[in-house]
Coordinates of C-alpha atoms and ligand atoms in Angstrom, one line a residue:
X1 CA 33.2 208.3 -177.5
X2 CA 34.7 205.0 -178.0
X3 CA 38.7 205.0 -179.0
X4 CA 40.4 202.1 -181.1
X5 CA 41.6 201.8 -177.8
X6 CA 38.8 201.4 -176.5
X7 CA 38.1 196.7 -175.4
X8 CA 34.7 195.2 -176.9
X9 CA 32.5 193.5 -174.9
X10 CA 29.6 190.7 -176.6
X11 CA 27.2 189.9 -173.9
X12 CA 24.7 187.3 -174.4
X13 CA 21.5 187.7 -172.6
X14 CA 21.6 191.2 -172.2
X15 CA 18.0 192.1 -172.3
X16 CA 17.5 190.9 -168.5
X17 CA 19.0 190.2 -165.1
X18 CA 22.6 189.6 -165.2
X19 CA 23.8 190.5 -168.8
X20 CA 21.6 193.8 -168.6
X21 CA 23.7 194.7 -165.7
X22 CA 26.9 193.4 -167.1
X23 CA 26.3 196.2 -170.0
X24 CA 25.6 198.7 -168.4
X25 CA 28.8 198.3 -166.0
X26 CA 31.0 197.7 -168.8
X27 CA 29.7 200.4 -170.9
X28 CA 30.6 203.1 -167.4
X29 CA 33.7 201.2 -167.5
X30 CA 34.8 202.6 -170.8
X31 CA 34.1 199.1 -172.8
X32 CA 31.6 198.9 -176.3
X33 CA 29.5 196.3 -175.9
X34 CA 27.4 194.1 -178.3
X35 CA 24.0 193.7 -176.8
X36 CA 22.6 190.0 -177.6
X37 CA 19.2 188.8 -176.9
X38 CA 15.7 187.9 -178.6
X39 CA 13.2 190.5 -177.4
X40 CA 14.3 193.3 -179.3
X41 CA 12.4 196.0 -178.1
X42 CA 14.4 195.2 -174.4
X43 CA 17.8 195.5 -176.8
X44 CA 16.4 199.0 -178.6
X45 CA 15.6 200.5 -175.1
X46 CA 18.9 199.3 -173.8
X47 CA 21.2 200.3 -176.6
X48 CA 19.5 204.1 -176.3
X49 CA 20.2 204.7 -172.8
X50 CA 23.9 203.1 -173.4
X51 CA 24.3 205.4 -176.7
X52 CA 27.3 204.8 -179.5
X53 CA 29.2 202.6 -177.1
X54 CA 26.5 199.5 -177.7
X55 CA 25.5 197.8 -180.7
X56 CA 22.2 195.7 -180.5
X57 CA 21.9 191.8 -181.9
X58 CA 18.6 190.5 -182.0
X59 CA 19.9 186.7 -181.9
X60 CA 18.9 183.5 -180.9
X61 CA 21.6 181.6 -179.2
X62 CA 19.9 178.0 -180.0
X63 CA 20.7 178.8 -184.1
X64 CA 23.9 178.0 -185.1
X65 CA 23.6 179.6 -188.4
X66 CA 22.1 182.8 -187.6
X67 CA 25.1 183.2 -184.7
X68 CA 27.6 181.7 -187.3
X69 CA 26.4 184.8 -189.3
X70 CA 25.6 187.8 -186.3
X71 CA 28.8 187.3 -185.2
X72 CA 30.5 187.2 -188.9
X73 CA 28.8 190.7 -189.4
X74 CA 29.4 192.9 -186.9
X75 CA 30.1 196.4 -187.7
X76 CA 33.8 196.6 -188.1
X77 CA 34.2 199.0 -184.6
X78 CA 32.8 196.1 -182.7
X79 CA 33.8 193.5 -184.8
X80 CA 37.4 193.0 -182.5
X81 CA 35.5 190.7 -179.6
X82 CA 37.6 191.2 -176.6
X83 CA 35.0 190.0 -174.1
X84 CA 32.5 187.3 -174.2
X85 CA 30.1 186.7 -171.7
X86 CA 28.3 183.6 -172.2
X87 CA 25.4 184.7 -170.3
X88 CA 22.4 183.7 -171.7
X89 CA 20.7 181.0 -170.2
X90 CA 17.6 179.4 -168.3
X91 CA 16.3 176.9 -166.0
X92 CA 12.4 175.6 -166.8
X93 CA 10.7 174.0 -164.3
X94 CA 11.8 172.2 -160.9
X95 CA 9.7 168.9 -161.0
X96 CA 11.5 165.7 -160.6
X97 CA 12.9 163.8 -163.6
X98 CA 10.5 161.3 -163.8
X99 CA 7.4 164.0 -164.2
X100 CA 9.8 167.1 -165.9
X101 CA 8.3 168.3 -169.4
X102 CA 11.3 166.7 -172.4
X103 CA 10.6 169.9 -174.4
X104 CA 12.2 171.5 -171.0
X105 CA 14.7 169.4 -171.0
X106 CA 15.8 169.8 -174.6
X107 CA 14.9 173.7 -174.0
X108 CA 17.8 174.1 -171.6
X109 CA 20.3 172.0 -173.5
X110 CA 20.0 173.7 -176.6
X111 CA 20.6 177.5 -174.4
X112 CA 23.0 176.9 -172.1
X113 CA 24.9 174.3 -173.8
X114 CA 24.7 174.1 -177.7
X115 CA 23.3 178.0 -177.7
X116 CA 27.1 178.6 -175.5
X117 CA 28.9 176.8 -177.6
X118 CA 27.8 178.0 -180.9
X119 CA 29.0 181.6 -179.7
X120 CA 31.6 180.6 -178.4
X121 CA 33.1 178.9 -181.3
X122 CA 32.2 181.8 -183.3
X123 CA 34.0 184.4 -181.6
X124 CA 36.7 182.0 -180.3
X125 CA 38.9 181.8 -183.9
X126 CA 39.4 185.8 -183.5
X127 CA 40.6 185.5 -180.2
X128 CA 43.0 183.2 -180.8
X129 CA 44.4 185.2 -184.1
X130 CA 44.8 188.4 -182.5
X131 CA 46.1 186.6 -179.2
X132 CA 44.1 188.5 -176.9
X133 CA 40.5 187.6 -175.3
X134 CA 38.6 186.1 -172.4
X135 CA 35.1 184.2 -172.6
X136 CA 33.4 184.4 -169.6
X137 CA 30.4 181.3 -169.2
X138 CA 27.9 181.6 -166.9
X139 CA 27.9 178.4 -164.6
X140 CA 25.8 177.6 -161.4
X141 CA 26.2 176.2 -158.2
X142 CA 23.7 174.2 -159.4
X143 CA 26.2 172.7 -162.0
X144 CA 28.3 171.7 -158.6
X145 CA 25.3 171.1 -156.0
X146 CA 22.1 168.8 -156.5
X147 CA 19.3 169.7 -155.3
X148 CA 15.5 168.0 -156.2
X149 CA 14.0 169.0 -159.4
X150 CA 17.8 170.6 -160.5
X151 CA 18.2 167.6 -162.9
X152 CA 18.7 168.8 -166.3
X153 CA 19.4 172.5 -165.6
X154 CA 22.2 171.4 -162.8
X155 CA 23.7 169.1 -165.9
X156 CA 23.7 171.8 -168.2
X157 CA 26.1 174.0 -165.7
X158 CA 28.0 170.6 -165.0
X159 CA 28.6 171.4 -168.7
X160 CA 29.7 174.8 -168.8
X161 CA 31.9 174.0 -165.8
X162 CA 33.8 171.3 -167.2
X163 CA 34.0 172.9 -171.1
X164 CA 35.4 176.2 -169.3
X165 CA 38.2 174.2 -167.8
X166 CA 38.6 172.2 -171.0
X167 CA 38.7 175.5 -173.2
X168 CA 41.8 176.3 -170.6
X169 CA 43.4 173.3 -171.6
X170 CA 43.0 173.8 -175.6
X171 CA 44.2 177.7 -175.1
X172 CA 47.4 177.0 -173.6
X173 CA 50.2 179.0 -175.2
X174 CA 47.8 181.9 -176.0
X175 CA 46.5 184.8 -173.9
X176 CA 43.3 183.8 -174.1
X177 CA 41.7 183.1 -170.8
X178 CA 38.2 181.5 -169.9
X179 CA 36.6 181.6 -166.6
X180 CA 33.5 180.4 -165.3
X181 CA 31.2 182.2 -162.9
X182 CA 29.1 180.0 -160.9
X183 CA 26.8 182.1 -159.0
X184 CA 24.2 181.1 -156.2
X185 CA 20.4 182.5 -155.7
X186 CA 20.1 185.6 -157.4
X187 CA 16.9 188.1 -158.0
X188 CA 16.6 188.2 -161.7
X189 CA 13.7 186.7 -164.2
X190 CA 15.3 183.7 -163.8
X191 CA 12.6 182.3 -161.5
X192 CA 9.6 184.1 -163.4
X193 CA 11.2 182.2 -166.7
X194 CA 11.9 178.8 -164.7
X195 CA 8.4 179.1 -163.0
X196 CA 6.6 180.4 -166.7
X197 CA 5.2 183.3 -165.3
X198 CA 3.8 182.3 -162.4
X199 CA 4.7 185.7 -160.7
X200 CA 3.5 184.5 -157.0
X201 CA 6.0 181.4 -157.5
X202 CA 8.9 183.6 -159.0
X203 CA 9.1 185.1 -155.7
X204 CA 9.2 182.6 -153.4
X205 CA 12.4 181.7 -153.5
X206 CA 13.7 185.1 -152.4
X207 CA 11.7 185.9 -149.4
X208 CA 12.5 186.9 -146.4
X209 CA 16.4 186.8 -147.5
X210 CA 18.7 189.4 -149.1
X211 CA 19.6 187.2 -152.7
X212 CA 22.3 188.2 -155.0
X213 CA 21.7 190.9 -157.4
X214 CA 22.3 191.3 -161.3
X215 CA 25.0 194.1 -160.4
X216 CA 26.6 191.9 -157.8
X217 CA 27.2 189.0 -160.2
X218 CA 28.2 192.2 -162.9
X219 CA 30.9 193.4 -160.5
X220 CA 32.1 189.5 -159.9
X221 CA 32.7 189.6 -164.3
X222 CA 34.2 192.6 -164.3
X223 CA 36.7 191.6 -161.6
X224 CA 37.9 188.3 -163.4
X225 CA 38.1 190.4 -166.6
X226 CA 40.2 193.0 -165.2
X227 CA 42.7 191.4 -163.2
X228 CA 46.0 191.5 -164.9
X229 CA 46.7 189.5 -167.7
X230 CA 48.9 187.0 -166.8
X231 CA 46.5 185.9 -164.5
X232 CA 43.5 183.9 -164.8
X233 CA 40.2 183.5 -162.8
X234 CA 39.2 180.0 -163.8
X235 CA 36.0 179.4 -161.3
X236 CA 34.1 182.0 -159.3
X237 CA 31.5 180.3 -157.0
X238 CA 29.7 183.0 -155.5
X239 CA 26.4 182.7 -153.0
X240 CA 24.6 184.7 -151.3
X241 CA 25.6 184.7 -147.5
X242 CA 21.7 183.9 -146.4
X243 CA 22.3 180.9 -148.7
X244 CA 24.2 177.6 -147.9
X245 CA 24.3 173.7 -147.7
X246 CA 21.8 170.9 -146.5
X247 CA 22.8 167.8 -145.2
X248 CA 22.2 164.6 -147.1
X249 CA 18.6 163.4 -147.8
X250 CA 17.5 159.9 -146.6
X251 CA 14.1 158.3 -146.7
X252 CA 13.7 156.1 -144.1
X253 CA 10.5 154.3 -145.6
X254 CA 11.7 151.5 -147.7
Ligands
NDP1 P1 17.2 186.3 -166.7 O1 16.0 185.4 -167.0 O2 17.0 187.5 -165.9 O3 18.0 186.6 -168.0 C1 18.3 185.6 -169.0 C2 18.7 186.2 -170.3 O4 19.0 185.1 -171.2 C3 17.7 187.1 -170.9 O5 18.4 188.3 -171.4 C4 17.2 186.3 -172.1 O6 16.9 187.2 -173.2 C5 18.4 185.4 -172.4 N1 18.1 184.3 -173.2 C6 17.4 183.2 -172.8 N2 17.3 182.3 -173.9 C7 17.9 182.9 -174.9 C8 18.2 182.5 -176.3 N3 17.7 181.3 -176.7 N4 18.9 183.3 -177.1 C9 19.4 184.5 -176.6 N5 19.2 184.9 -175.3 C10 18.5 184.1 -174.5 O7 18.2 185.3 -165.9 P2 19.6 185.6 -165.2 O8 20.2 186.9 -165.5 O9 19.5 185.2 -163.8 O10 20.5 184.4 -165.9 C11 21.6 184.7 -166.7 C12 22.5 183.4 -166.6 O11 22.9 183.2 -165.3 C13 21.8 182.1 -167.1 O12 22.7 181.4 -167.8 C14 21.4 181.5 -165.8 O13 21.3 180.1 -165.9 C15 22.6 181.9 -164.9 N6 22.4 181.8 -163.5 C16 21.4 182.5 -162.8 C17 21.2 182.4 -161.5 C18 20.1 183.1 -160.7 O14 19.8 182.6 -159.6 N7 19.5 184.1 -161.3 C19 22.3 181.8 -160.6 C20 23.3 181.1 -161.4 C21 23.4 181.2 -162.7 P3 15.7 187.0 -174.2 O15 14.6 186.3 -173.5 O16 15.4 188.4 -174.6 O17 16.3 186.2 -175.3
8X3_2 C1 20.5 179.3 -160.5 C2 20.7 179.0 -159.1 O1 20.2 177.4 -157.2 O2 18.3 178.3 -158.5 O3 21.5 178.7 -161.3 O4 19.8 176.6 -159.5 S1 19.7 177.7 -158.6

């Protein structure tokens, strides 16, 4: 049973992949955690098997109001964020920019940017009060490393790179800390969501290689958020070690 003790977690995306598995090792870990996502039948299942230490938020991170409000109405024993992971998140489609869909485009920039910074600046105020907090974004390599058909989503993780650094910079003085996690291929939904279902495509990318898992990239957050406080992870890049680098492209036709 949770103790006023006891460090909240609010972890965006929680329904799949890596916030599902960032619950459930911070609820073993002694945390409560606030459970946010849209499919809310995913959240009721999930906040079940996690018991009294989760509290479920049926949210969409793209509306500013409804977060403004979720997050101004928690019940009071989660109310006290401690931990935000900035988690939720896609990629839709991988065709170049000249043929990508703009509804795509505008898709991914109203998630993983605006949707990230609407929660963040909602939970961000508290954290700042009580002096005490870390928000944890969920970046990419992609957000460091082109690659073809990475266009928009790559940009959007540019984003989250360079606002977690810049959040550093505004937070100075507090104990606050932000870090951004920028994982490599991982076996999640993310490719059955980038790929719309296409369940034959979705697996593609993994096979025949051992990718990253939701509870690796789980263990990564909880690492940065319990080293001791004085220190603070700012970037995590982390790949798989069947993943690396390609050498420059050149097209010797024109
Ligand atoms: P999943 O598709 O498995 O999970 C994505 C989660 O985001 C789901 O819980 C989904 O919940 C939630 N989500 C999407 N849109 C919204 C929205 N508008 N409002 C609220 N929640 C939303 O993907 P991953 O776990 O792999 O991805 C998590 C994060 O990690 C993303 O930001 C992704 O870009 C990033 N990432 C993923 C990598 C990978 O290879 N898998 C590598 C590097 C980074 P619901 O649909 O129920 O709302
Ligand atoms: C997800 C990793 O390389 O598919 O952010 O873009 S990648």
């Amino acid at each position: 049973m949770p103790s006023d003790k006891t460090l909240t977690a609010l972890i965006t995306g929680a329904t799949a992949g890596f916030g599902e598995a960032t619950a459930r090792r911070f609820v073993k870990e002694g945390y409560r955690v606030i459970l946010a996502g849209r499919r809310a039948e995913r959240l009721a299942a999930l906040r079940k098997e996690l018991g009294d230490a989760a509290h479920s938020l049926v949210l969409d991170v793209r509306h500013e109001p409804a977060v403004a409000s979720a997050m101004g109405s928690l019940p009071r024993e989660f109310a006290a964020v401690d931990v935000l992971v900035n988690n939720a998140g896609l990629a839709l489609g991988l065709e170049p920019a000249q043929a990508a869909r703009l509804s795509d485009w505008e898709t991914m920039v109203d998630t993983n940017i605006k949707g990230l910074m609407y929660c963040t600046r909602a939970i961000l105020p508290g954290m700042v009060e009580r002096d005490r907090g870390h928000v944890i974004n969920l970046g990419s390599v992609a957000g460091t490393y082109p690659y073809p058909g990475g266009n928009v989503y790559g940009a959007t993780k540019a984003f989250v790179h360079q606002f977690s650094l810049n959040l550093r910079a505004d937070l100075i003085g507090t104990r606050v800390r932000v870090t951004s996690v920028e994982p490599g291929l991982a076996e999640t939904e993310f490719s059955l969501v980038r790929f719309k279902g296409d369940a034959d495509k979705a697996k593609q990318p993994y096979a025949g290689l051992q990718p990253l898992t939701g509870e690796d990239i789980a263990d990564i957050i909880h690492y940065v958020a319990t080293v001791p406080p004085h220190v603070n992870v700012n970037t995590i890049e982390v790949m798989a070690t069947m993943q690396a680098f390609s050498p420059f492209a050149f097209s010797r036709d024109g």
